[in-house]
Amino acid sequence: MDVTVEQPSHGRLITAEQRELPVPAVFRYTATDPLAVHVDFPPEVSLDGAGATWTFGRTLLEAGLQGPAGGGDVHIWPCGGSRTVLEFHSPHGMALLQFDTPALRRFLVRTYAVVAPGEEDLAAAVDEGLKALFPTA
């Protein structure tokens, strides 16, 4: 079953000068990729003028809503009671964004309605990933 959950969200980019700039984003979850969460950013907010998508584990989002979590390219942690910080690292630099915690919690709950935690069918996810990498002729 191919079910997608999308939730538009308004983030705040924290600049080096400690200013906050509004950044639209869409949090996305698909049943065909049950372990991942995707955050889509529109072209107008990226450095190269192309849209950007960050993908990370749904469990990372869940952990980051509770306390500091992550490693590598994505780190997430609560900031007070109403905001959550998502920190993205790339070869081009780092972006620090804040999102409303209640909105992220609602998104996470909506994903659980599609695929409950612990019910992710890893075999199906691996099959889908292999099909994407090695399409049949």
PDB file of C-alpha atoms in Angstrom:
ATOM      1  CA  MET A   1       0.000   0.000   0.000  1.00  0.00           C
ATOM      2  CA  ASP A   2       1.485   3.328  -1.089  1.00  0.00           C
ATOM      3  CA  VAL A   3       0.303   5.905   1.457  1.00  0.00           C
ATOM      4  CA  THR A   4       2.044   9.252   1.816  1.00  0.00           C
ATOM      5  CA  VAL A   5       1.737  11.672   4.728  1.00  0.00           C
ATOM      6  CA  GLU A   6       2.720  15.260   3.996  1.00  0.00           C
ATOM      7  CA  GLN A   7       2.714  18.158   6.402  1.00  0.00           C
ATOM      8  CA  PRO A   8       3.711  21.690   5.409  1.00  0.00           C
ATOM      9  CA  SER A   9       5.684  23.434   8.113  1.00  0.00           C
ATOM     10  CA  HIS A  10       7.238  26.818   8.656  1.00  0.00           C
ATOM     11  CA  GLY A  11      10.776  26.636   9.914  1.00  0.00           C
ATOM     12  CA  ARG A  12      13.063  29.395  11.059  1.00  0.00           C
ATOM     13  CA  LEU A  13      16.610  29.434   9.730  1.00  0.00           C
ATOM     14  CA  ILE A  14      19.022  30.680  12.385  1.00  0.00           C
ATOM     15  CA  THR A  15      21.754  32.735  10.717  1.00  0.00           C
ATOM     16  CA  ALA A  16      25.318  33.342  11.891  1.00  0.00           C
ATOM     17  CA  GLU A  17      24.106  36.785  13.010  1.00  0.00           C
ATOM     18  CA  GLN A  18      21.465  35.108  15.219  1.00  0.00           C
ATOM     19  CA  ARG A  19      18.633  36.329  12.983  1.00  0.00           C
ATOM     20  CA  GLU A  20      15.664  34.094  12.208  1.00  0.00           C
ATOM     21  CA  LEU A  21      14.535  33.829   8.590  1.00  0.00           C
ATOM     22  CA  PRO A  22      11.299  32.050   7.643  1.00  0.00           C
ATOM     23  CA  VAL A  23      11.769  28.879   5.624  1.00  0.00           C
ATOM     24  CA  PRO A  24       8.891  26.809   4.248  1.00  0.00           C
ATOM     25  CA  ALA A  25       9.291  23.041   4.297  1.00  0.00           C
ATOM     26  CA  VAL A  26       7.202  19.920   3.815  1.00  0.00           C
ATOM     27  CA  PHE A  27       7.696  16.905   6.065  1.00  0.00           C
ATOM     28  CA  ARG A  28       6.918  13.724   4.124  1.00  0.00           C
ATOM     29  CA  TYR A  29       6.564  10.056   5.029  1.00  0.00           C
ATOM     30  CA  THR A  30       5.719   7.177   2.693  1.00  0.00           C
ATOM     31  CA  ALA A  31       4.633   3.661   3.568  1.00  0.00           C
ATOM     32  CA  THR A  32       6.939   2.330   0.846  1.00  0.00           C
ATOM     33  CA  ASP A  33       9.937   3.763   2.734  1.00  0.00           C
ATOM     34  CA  PRO A  34       8.732   3.092   6.300  1.00  0.00           C
ATOM     35  CA  LEU A  35      11.961   3.836   8.152  1.00  0.00           C
ATOM     36  CA  ALA A  36      12.566   7.294   6.674  1.00  0.00           C
ATOM     37  CA  VAL A  37      11.288  10.831   7.015  1.00  0.00           C
ATOM     38  CA  HIS A  38      11.888  13.345   4.234  1.00  0.00           C
ATOM     39  CA  VAL A  39      12.015  17.126   4.568  1.00  0.00           C
ATOM     40  CA  ASP A  40      11.527  18.954   1.285  1.00  0.00           C
ATOM     41  CA  PHE A  41      12.685  22.555   0.855  1.00  0.00           C
ATOM     42  CA  PRO A  42      11.602  24.657  -2.147  1.00  0.00           C
ATOM     43  CA  PRO A  43      14.098  26.018  -4.714  1.00  0.00           C
ATOM     44  CA  GLU A  44      13.844  29.603  -3.481  1.00  0.00           C
ATOM     45  CA  VAL A  45      15.516  28.767  -0.159  1.00  0.00           C
ATOM     46  CA  SER A  46      18.471  26.764  -1.458  1.00  0.00           C
ATOM     47  CA  LEU A  47      21.867  28.120  -2.411  1.00  0.00           C
ATOM     48  CA  ASP A  48      21.819  26.675  -5.922  1.00  0.00           C
ATOM     49  CA  GLY A  49      18.186  27.478  -6.745  1.00  0.00           C
ATOM     50  CA  ALA A  50      17.150  23.825  -6.835  1.00  0.00           C
ATOM     51  CA  GLY A  51      14.860  22.223  -4.308  1.00  0.00           C
ATOM     52  CA  ALA A  52      16.490  20.134  -1.608  1.00  0.00           C
ATOM     53  CA  THR A  53      15.349  17.045   0.259  1.00  0.00           C
ATOM     54  CA  TRP A  54      16.886  15.731   3.459  1.00  0.00           C
ATOM     55  CA  THR A  55      16.149  12.146   4.455  1.00  0.00           C
ATOM     56  CA  PHE A  56      16.738  10.625   7.867  1.00  0.00           C
ATOM     57  CA  GLY A  57      15.318   7.941  10.136  1.00  0.00           C
ATOM     58  CA  ARG A  58      11.862   8.300  11.612  1.00  0.00           C
ATOM     59  CA  THR A  59      13.342   7.030  14.888  1.00  0.00           C
ATOM     60  CA  LEU A  60      15.818   9.941  14.796  1.00  0.00           C
ATOM     61  CA  LEU A  61      12.936  12.417  14.648  1.00  0.00           C
ATOM     62  CA  GLU A  62      11.222  10.639  17.528  1.00  0.00           C
ATOM     63  CA  ALA A  63      14.407  10.620  19.637  1.00  0.00           C
ATOM     64  CA  GLY A  64      15.205  14.237  18.782  1.00  0.00           C
ATOM     65  CA  LEU A  65      11.832  15.377  20.101  1.00  0.00           C
ATOM     66  CA  GLN A  66      12.808  13.885  23.487  1.00  0.00           C
ATOM     67  CA  GLY A  67      16.458  14.937  23.717  1.00  0.00           C
ATOM     68  CA  PRO A  68      19.623  15.460  21.677  1.00  0.00           C
ATOM     69  CA  ALA A  69      19.894  12.831  18.937  1.00  0.00           C
ATOM     70  CA  GLY A  70      21.692  12.206  15.705  1.00  0.00           C
ATOM     71  CA  GLY A  71      25.094  11.985  14.205  1.00  0.00           C
ATOM     72  CA  GLY A  72      26.665  12.584  10.853  1.00  0.00           C
ATOM     73  CA  ASP A  73      24.591  14.842   8.619  1.00  0.00           C
ATOM     74  CA  VAL A  74      21.481  15.304  10.784  1.00  0.00           C
ATOM     75  CA  HIS A  75      21.169  16.275  14.453  1.00  0.00           C
ATOM     76  CA  ILE A  76      17.880  17.008  16.249  1.00  0.00           C
ATOM     77  CA  TRP A  77      17.166  18.326  19.740  1.00  0.00           C
ATOM     78  CA  PRO A  78      14.409  20.096  21.680  1.00  0.00           C
ATOM     79  CA  CYS A  79      14.832  23.825  22.273  1.00  0.00           C
ATOM     80  CA  GLY A  80      12.548  24.807  25.112  1.00  0.00           C
ATOM     81  CA  GLY A  81       9.075  23.350  25.220  1.00  0.00           C
ATOM     82  CA  SER A  82       7.776  24.617  21.916  1.00  0.00           C
ATOM     83  CA  ARG A  83      10.597  24.368  19.378  1.00  0.00           C
ATOM     84  CA  THR A  84      12.806  21.635  17.977  1.00  0.00           C
ATOM     85  CA  VAL A  85      16.111  22.251  16.218  1.00  0.00           C
ATOM     86  CA  LEU A  86      17.120  20.361  13.094  1.00  0.00           C
ATOM     87  CA  GLU A  87      20.763  20.776  12.130  1.00  0.00           C
ATOM     88  CA  PHE A  88      21.774  19.679   8.630  1.00  0.00           C
ATOM     89  CA  HIS A  89      25.410  19.259   7.560  1.00  0.00           C
ATOM     90  CA  SER A  90      26.598  19.057   3.957  1.00  0.00           C
ATOM     91  CA  PRO A  91      29.893  19.578   2.148  1.00  0.00           C
ATOM     92  CA  HIS A  92      28.670  23.136   1.461  1.00  0.00           C
ATOM     93  CA  GLY A  93      28.076  24.052   5.091  1.00  0.00           C
ATOM     94  CA  MET A  94      25.573  23.711   7.901  1.00  0.00           C
ATOM     95  CA  ALA A  95      21.983  24.873   8.319  1.00  0.00           C
ATOM     96  CA  LEU A  96      20.304  25.291  11.692  1.00  0.00           C
ATOM     97  CA  LEU A  97      16.500  25.399  11.596  1.00  0.00           C
ATOM     98  CA  GLN A  98      13.837  25.535  14.289  1.00  0.00           C
ATOM     99  CA  PHE A  99      10.390  24.011  13.864  1.00  0.00           C
ATOM    100  CA  ASP A 100       7.359  24.007  16.141  1.00  0.00           C
ATOM    101  CA  THR A 101       7.520  20.892  18.312  1.00  0.00           C
ATOM    102  CA  PRO A 102       3.734  20.300  18.437  1.00  0.00           C
ATOM    103  CA  ALA A 103       3.612  20.266  14.617  1.00  0.00           C
ATOM    104  CA  LEU A 104       6.459  17.732  14.440  1.00  0.00           C
ATOM    105  CA  ARG A 105       4.724  15.560  17.045  1.00  0.00           C
ATOM    106  CA  ARG A 106       1.471  15.664  15.026  1.00  0.00           C
ATOM    107  CA  PHE A 107       3.392  14.631  11.909  1.00  0.00           C
ATOM    108  CA  LEU A 108       5.038  11.743  13.758  1.00  0.00           C
ATOM    109  CA  VAL A 109       1.682  10.541  15.124  1.00  0.00           C
ATOM    110  CA  ARG A 110       0.235  10.671  11.600  1.00  0.00           C
ATOM    111  CA  THR A 111       3.107   8.479  10.347  1.00  0.00           C
ATOM    112  CA  TYR A 112       2.382   5.961  13.106  1.00  0.00           C
ATOM    113  CA  ALA A 113      -1.182   5.714  11.828  1.00  0.00           C
ATOM    114  CA  VAL A 114       0.249   4.600   8.469  1.00  0.00           C
ATOM    115  CA  VAL A 115       2.954   2.245   9.794  1.00  0.00           C
ATOM    116  CA  ALA A 116       3.100   1.605  13.533  1.00  0.00           C
ATOM    117  CA  PRO A 117       6.511   1.706  15.206  1.00  0.00           C
ATOM    118  CA  GLY A 118       8.077  -1.748  15.089  1.00  0.00           C
ATOM    119  CA  GLU A 119       5.760  -2.820  12.277  1.00  0.00           C
ATOM    120  CA  GLU A 120       7.986  -1.627   9.452  1.00  0.00           C
ATOM    121  CA  ASP A 121       8.368  -4.472   6.985  1.00  0.00           C
ATOM    122  CA  LEU A 122      12.098  -4.353   6.362  1.00  0.00           C
ATOM    123  CA  ALA A 123      12.012  -7.048   3.699  1.00  0.00           C
ATOM    124  CA  ALA A 124       9.570  -5.028   1.606  1.00  0.00           C
ATOM    125  CA  ALA A 125      11.638  -1.854   2.104  1.00  0.00           C
ATOM    126  CA  VAL A 126      14.796  -3.665   1.000  1.00  0.00           C
ATOM    127  CA  ASP A 127      12.995  -5.062  -2.045  1.00  0.00           C
ATOM    128  CA  GLU A 128      11.758  -1.594  -3.023  1.00  0.00           C
ATOM    129  CA  GLY A 129      15.245  -0.144  -2.567  1.00  0.00           C
ATOM    130  CA  LEU A 130      16.812  -2.880  -4.704  1.00  0.00           C
ATOM    131  CA  LYS A 131      14.200  -2.372  -7.416  1.00  0.00           C
ATOM    132  CA  ALA A 132      15.040   1.325  -7.482  1.00  0.00           C
ATOM    133  CA  LEU A 133      18.758   0.579  -7.768  1.00  0.00           C
ATOM    134  CA  PHE A 134      18.479  -2.276 -10.251  1.00  0.00           C
ATOM    135  CA  PRO A 135      15.399  -1.833 -12.438  1.00  0.00           C
ATOM    136  CA  THR A 136      14.445  -4.823 -14.541  1.00  0.00           C
ATOM    137  CA  ALA A 137      14.811  -4.526 -18.272  1.00  0.00           C
TER     138      ALA A 137
END
